[in-house]
Tab-separated table of C-alpha atoms and ligand atoms in Angstrom:
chain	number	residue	atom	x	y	z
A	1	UNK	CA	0.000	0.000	0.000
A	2	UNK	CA	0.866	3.654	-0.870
A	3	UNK	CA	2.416	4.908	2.554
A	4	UNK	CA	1.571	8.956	0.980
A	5	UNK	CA	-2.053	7.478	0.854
A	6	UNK	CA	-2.150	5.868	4.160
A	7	UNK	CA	-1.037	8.968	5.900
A	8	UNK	CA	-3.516	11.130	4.304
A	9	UNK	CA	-6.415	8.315	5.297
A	10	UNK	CA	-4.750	8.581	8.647
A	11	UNK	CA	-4.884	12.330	8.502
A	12	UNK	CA	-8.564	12.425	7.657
A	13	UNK	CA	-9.370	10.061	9.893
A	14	UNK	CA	-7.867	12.372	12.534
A	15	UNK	CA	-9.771	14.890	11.508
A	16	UNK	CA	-12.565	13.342	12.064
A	17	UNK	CA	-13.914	13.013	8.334
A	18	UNK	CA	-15.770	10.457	7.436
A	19	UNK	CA	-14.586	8.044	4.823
A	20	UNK	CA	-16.947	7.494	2.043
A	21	UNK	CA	-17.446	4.662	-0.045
A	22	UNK	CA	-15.633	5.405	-3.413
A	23	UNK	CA	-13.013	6.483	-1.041
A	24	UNK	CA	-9.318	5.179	-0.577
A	25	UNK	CA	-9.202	2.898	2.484
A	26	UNK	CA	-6.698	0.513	3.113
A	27	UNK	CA	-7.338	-2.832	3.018
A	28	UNK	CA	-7.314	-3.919	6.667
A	29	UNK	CA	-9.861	-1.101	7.044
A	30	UNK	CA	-12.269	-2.269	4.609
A	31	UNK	CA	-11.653	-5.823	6.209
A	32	UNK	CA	-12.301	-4.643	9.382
A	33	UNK	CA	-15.126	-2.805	8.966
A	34	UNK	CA	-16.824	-5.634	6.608
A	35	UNK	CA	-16.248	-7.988	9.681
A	36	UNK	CA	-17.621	-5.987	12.119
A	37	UNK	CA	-21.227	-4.308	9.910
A	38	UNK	CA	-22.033	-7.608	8.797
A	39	UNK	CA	-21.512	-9.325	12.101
A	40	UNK	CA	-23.615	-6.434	13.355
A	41	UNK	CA	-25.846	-7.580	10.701
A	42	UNK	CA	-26.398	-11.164	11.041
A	43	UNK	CA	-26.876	-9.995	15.270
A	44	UNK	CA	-30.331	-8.079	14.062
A	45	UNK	CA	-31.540	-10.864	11.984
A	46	UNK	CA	-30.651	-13.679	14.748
A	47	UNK	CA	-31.798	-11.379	17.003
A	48	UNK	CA	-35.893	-11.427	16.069
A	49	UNK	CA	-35.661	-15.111	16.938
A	50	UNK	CA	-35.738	-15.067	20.735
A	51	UNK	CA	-38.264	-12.342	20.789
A	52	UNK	CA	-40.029	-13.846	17.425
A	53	UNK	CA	-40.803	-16.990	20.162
A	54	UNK	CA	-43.285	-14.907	22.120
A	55	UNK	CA	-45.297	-13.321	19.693
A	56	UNK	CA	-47.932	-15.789	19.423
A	57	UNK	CA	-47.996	-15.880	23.632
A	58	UNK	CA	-47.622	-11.690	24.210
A	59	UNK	CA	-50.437	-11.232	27.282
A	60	UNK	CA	-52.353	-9.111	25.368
A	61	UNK	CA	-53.164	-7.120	21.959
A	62	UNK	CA	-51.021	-4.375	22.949
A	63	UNK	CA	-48.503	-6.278	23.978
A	64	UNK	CA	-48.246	-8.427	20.712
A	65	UNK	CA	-48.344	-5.388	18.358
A	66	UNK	CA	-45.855	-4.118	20.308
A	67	UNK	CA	-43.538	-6.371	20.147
A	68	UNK	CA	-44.261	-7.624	16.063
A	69	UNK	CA	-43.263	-4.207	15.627
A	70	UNK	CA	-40.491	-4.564	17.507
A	71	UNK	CA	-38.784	-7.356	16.067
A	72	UNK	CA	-39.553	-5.980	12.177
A	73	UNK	CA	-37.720	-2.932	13.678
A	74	UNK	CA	-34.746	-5.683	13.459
A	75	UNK	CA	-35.303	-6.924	10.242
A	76	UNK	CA	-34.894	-3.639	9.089
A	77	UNK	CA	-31.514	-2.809	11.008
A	78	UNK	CA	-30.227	-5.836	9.145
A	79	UNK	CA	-31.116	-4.678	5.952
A	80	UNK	CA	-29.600	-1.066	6.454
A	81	UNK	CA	-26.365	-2.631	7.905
A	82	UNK	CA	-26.106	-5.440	5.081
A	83	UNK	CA	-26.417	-2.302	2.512
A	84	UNK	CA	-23.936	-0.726	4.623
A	85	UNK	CA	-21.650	-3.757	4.325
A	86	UNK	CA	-22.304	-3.850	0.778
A	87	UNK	CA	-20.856	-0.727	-0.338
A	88	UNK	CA	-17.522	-2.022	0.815
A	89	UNK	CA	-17.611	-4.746	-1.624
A	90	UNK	CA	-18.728	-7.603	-0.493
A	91	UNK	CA	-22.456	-9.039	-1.386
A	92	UNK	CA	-25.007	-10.405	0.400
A	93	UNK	CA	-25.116	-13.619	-0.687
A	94	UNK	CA	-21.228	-14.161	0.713
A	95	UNK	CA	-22.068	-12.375	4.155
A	96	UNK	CA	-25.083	-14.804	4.592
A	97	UNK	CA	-23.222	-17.776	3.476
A	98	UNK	CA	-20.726	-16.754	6.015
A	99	UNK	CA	-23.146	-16.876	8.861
A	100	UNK	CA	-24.729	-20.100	7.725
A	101	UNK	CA	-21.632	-21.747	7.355
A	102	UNK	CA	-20.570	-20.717	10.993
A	103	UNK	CA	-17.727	-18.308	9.331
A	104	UNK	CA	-19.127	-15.593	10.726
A	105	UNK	CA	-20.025	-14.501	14.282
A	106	UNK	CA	-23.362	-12.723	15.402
A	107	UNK	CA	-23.562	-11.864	19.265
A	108	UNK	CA	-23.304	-14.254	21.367
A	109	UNK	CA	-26.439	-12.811	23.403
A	110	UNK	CA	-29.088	-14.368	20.904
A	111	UNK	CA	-27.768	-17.664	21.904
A	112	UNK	CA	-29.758	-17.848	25.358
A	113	UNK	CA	-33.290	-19.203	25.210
A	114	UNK	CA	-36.323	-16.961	26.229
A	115	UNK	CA	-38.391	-18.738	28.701
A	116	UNK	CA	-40.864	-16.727	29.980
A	117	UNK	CA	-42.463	-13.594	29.302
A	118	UNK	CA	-40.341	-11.704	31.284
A	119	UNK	CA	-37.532	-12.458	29.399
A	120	UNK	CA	-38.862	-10.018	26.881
A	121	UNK	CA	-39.195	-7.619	29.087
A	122	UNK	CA	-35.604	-8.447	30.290
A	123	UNK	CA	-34.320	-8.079	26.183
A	124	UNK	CA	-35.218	-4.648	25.448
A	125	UNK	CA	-34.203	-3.371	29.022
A	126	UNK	CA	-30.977	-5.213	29.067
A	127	UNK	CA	-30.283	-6.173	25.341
A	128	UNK	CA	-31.631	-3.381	23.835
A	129	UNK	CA	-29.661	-0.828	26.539
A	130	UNK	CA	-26.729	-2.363	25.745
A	131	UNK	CA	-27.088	-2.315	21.879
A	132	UNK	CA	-27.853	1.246	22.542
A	133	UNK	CA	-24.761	1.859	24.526
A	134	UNK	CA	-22.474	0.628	22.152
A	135	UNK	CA	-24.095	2.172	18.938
A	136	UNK	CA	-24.919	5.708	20.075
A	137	UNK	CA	-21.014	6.157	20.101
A	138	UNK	CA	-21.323	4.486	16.639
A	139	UNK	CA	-23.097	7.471	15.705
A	140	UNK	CA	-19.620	8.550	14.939
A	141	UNK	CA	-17.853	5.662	13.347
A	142	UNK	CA	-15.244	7.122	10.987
A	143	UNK	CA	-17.240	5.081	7.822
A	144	UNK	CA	-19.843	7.427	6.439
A	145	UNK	CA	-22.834	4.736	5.530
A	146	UNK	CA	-22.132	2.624	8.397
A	147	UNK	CA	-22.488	6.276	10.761
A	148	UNK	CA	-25.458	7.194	9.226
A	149	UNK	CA	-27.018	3.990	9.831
A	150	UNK	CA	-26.706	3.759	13.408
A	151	UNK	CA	-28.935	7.296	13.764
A	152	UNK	CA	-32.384	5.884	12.907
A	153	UNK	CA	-30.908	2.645	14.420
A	154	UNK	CA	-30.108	4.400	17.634
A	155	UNK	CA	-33.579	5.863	17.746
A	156	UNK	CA	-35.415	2.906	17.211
A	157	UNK	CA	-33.532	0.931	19.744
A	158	UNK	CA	-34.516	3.489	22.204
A	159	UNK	CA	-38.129	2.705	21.736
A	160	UNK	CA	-37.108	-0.653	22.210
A	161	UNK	CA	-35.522	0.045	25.420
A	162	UNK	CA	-38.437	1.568	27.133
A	163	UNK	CA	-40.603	-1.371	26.335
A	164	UNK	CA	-38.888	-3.479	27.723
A	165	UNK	CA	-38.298	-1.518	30.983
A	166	UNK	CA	-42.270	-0.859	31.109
A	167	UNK	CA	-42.892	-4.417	30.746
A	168	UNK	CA	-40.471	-5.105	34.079
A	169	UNK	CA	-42.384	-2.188	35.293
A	170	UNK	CA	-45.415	-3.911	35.321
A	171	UNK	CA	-44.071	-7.034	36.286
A	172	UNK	CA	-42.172	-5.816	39.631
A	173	UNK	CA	-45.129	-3.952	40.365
A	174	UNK	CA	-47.709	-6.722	40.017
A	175	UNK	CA	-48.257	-10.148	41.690
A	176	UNK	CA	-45.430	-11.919	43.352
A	177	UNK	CA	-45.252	-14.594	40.870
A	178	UNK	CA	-44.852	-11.785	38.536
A	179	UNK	CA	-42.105	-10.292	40.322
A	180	UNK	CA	-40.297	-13.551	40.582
A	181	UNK	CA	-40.474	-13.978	37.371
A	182	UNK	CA	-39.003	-10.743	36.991
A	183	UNK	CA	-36.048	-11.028	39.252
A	184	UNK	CA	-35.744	-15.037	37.238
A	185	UNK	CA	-35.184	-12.512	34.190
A	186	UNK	CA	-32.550	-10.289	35.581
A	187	UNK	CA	-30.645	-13.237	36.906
A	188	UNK	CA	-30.623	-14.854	33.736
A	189	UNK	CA	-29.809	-11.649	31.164
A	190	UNK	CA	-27.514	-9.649	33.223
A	191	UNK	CA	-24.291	-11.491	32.562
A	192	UNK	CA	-25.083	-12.599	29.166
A	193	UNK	CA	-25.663	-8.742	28.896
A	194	UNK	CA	-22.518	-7.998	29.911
A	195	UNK	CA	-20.451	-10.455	27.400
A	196	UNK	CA	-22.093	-8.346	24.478
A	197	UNK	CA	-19.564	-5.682	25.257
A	198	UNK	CA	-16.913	-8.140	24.184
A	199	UNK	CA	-13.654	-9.265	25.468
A	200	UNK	CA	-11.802	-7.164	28.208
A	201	UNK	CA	-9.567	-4.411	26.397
A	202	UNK	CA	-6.270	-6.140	27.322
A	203	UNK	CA	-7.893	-9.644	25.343
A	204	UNK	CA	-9.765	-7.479	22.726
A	205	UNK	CA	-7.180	-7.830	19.549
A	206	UNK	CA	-9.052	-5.384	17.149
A	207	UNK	CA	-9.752	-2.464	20.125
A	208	UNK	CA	-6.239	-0.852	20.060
A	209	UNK	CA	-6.487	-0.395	15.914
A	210	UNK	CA	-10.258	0.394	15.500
A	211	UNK	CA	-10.207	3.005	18.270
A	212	UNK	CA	-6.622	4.703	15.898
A	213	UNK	CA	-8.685	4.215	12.944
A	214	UNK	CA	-12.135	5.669	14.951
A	215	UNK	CA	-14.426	2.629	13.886
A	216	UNK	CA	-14.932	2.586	17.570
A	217	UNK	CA	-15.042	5.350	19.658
A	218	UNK	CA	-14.874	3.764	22.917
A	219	UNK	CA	-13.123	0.828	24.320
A	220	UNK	CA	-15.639	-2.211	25.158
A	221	UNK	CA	-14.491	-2.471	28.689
A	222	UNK	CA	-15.007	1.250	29.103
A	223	UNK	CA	-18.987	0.858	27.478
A	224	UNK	CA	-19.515	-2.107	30.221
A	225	UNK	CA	-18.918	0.492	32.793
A	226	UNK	CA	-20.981	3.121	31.823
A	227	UNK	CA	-23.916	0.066	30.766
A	228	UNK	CA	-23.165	-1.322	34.750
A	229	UNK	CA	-23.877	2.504	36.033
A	230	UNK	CA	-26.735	3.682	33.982
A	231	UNK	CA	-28.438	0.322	34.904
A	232	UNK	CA	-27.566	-0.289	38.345
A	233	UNK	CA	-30.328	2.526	39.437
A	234	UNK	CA	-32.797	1.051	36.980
A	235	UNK	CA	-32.744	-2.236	38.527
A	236	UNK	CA	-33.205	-0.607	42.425
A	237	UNK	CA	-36.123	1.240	40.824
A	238	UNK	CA	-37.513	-1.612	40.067
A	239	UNK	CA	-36.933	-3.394	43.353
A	240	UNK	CA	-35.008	-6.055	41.890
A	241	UNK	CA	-31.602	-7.592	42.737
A	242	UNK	CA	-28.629	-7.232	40.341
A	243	UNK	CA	-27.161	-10.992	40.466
A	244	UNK	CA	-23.681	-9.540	41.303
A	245	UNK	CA	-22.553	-9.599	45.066
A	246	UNK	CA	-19.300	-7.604	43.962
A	247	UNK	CA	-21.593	-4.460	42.551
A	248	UNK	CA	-21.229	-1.556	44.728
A	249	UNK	CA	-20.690	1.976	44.238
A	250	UNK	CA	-17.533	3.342	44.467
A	251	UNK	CA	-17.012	7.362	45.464
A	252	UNK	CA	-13.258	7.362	44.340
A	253	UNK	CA	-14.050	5.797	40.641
A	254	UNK	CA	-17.038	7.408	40.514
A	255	UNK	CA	-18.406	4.459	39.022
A	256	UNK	CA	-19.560	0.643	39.940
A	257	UNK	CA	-17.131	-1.562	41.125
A	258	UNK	CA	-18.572	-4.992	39.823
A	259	UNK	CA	-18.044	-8.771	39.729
A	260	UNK	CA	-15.933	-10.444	36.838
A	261	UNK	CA	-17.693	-11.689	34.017
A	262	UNK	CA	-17.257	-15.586	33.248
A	263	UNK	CA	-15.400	-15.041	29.955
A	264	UNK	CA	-14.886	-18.927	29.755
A	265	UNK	CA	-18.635	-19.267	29.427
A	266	UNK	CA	-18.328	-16.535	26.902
A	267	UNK	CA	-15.466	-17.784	23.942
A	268	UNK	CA	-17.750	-20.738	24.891
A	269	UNK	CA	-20.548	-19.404	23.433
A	270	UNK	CA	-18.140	-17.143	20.944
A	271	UNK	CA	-17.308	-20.808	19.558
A	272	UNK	CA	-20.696	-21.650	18.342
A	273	UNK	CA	-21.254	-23.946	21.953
A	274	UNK	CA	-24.580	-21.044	23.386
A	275	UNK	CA	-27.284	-23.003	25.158
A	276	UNK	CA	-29.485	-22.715	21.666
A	277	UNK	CA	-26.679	-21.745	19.069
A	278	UNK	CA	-27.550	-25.155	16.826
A	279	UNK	CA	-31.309	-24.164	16.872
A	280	UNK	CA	-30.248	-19.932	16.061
A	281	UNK	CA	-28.729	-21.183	13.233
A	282	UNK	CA	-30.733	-24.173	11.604
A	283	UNK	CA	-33.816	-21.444	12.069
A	284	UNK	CA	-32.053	-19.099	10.042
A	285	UNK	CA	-30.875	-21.665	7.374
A	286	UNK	CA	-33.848	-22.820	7.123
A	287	UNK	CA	-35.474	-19.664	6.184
A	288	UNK	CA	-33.107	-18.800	3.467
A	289	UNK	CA	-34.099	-22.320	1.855
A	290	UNK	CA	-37.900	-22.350	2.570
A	291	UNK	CA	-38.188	-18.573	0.689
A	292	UNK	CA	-35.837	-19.270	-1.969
A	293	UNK	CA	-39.102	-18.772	-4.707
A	294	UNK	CA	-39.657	-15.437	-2.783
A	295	UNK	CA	-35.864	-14.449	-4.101
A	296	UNK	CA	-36.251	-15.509	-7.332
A	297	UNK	CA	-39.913	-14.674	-7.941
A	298	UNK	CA	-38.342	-11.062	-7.395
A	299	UNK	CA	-35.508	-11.372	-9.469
A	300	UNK	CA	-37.562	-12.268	-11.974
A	301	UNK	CA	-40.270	-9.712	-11.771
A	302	UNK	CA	-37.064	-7.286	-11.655
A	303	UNK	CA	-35.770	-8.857	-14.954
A	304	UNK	CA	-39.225	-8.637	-16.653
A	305	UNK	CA	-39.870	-4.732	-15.192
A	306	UNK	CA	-36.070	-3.933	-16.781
A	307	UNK	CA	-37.018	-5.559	-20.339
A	308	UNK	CA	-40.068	-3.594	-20.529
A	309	UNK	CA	-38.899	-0.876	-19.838
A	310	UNK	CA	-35.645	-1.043	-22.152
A	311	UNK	CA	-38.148	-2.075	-25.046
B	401	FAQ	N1	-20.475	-11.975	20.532
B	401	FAQ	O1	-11.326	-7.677	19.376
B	401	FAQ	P1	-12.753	-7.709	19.806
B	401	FAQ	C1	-28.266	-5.943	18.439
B	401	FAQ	C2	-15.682	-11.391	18.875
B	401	FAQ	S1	-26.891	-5.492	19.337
B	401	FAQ	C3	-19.825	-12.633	19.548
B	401	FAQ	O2	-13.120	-6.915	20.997
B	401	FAQ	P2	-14.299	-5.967	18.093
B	401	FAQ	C4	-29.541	-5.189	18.657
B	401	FAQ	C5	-15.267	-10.367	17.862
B	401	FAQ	O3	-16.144	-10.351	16.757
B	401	FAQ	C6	-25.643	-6.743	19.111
B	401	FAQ	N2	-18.561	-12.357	19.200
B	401	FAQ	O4	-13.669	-7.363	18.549
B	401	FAQ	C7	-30.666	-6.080	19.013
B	401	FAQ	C8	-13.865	-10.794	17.530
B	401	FAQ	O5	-13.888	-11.929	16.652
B	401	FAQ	P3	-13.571	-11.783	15.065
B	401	FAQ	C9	-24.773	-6.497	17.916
B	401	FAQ	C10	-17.935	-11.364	19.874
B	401	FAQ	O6	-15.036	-6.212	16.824
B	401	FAQ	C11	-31.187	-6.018	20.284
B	401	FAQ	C12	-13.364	-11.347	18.851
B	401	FAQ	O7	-14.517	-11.667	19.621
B	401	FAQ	N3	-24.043	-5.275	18.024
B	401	FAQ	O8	-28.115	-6.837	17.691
B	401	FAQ	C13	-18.554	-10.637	20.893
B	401	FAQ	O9	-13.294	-4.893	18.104
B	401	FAQ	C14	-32.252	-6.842	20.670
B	401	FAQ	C15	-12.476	-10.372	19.594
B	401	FAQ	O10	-13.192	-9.221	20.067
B	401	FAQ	C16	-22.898	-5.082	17.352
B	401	FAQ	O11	-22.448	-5.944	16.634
B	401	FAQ	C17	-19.882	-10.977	21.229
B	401	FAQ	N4	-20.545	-10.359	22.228
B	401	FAQ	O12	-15.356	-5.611	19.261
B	401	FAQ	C18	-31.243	-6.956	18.112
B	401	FAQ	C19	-22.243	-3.744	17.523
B	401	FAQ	N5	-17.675	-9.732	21.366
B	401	FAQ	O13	-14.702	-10.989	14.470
B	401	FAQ	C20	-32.319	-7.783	18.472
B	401	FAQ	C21	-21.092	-3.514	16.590
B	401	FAQ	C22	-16.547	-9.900	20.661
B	401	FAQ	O14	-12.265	-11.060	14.963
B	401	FAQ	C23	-32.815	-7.711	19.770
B	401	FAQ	N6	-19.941	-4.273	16.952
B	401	FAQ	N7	-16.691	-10.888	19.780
B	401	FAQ	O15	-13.551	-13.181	14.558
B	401	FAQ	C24	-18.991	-3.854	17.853
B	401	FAQ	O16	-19.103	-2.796	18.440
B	401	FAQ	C25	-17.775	-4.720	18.057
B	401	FAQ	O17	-17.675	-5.605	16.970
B	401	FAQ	C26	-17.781	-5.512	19.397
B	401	FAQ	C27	-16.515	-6.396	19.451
B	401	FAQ	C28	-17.747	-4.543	20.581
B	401	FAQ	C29	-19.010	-6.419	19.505
């Protein structure tokens, strides 16, 4: 590579430019960055599954048009992130092939089960709050289409937040089964929550170069903190128990202090092993295969629209 055109990518990067798609990047950059939006990706689209398993059970009307909206919300961060991906080169077809083959990662978080109805309430407070966390800073990203995606992203995911708090709402608040079955939630999510953050920064191999190169703007272990502090208060309000006996406040830090996360459990799940991992990923294969004729019914009705309108 050119080192008089990596120094002025560096240079604009610096600056705080964003880099555009017909734009010189170097290689790793555009490797990097294909990895991470289409990993992003594939986390959307395996994502509607947990929350896809209660919308035939949702308590109530509300409740289930809720949440269908919800999860289409996902479906369409997918789409805008695969687009994203694509204008780096690489096509859909491949990216998909790379998550049914096992190639590629999605997070590790949509590899836990959702048992009970809580659990959805559990998603969007946890899940969705963390998603939030790390993407508002994505906001920023130094890669113009992948930046602009995360703004309606961001906003939607904060709609997605609050209803899943307001479902725990009404749980804590309600009967004591309901409550239980609150807490059951919280004990179950929180750590899994956690691991979405990633590795710790001294494990993390990509942190150090992203952060120079300003696809991320902040370190993973420094978004768990702020994700342990914002939601700390949120869980008290509630009247529910964090599951961590090490979580306390601490003056000096001005932060949590908080229990280490069981990171053997998580390159556990990172390795395909997740409680429900075999049946994330035979649901999603099975999709692509069962709507093949949707595909090419399109493509053809594309091909047809074209030839008309060339004639
Ligand atoms: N799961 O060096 P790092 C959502 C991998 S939100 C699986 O630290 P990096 C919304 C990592 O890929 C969830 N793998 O990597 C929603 C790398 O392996 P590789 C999606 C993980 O990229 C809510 C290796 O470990 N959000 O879907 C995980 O600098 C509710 C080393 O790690 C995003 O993807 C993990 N948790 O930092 C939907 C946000 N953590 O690829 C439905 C964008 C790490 O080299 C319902 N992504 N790995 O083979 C990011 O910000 C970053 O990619 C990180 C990882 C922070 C996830």
């Amino acid at each position: 590579e050119d080192p008089a055109l990596l120094e002025a990518f560096e240079a604009r990067v610096a600056a705080d430019e964003f880099i555009e798609p017909k734009d010189w990047m170097p290689e790793a950059y555009r490797k990097t960055l294909v990895r991470q939006i289409s990993q992003h990706a594939h986390s959307e689209i395996v994502g509607m599954l947990p929350e896809g398993n209660w919308i035939t059970r949702a308590p109530s009307l509300r409740r289930k048009a809720i949440l269908l909206a919800k999860v289409q919300d996902e479906a369409g961060h997918g789409l805008y992130l695969y687009c994203a991906a694509e204008t780096l080169g690489t096509s859909r077809e491949e990216m998909i092939e790379a998550l049914h083959s096992g190639k590629a990662k999605y997070s590790t978080i949509f590899n836990y089960p959702t048992l009970t109805w809580a659990d959805i309430g559990a998603i969007g407070w946890l899940v969705d709050g963390a998603a939030i966390m790390n993407q508002v800073p994505l906001q920023r990203t130094s890669y113009g289409p992948y930046a602009r995606a995360m703004v309606r992203v961001c906003k939607e995911e904060s709609f997605h937040q609050r209803q899943g708090y307001e479902i725990m709402i009404a749980l804590a608040n309600g009967t004591a089964a309901q409550k239980r079955m609150a807490q059951d939630a919280l004990n179950r999510w929180w750590w899994p929550s956690l691991m979405m953050f990633g590795p710790p920064d001294d494990n993390s191999p990509n942190t150090e170069r992203s952060m120079r190169w300003r696809i991320k703007r902040e370190t993973n272990d420094e978004l768990r903190q702020k994700f342990v502090d914002i939601t700390k208060p949120q869980a008290d309000f509630l009247g529910l128990t964090v599951p961590d006996p090490e979580l306390k406040w601490n003056d000096e830090k001005g932060g949590h202090d908080f229990g280490e996360v069981d990171w053997d459990e998580f390159y556990a799940v990172v390795r395909g092993e997740g409680p429900v991992a075999k049946e994330r990923i035979t649901a999603r294969r099975e999709a692509w295969e069962n709507n093949t004729w949707v595909r090419e019914a399109a493509a053809a009705h594309a091909a047809k629209k074209q030839a008309r309108e060339a004639a």
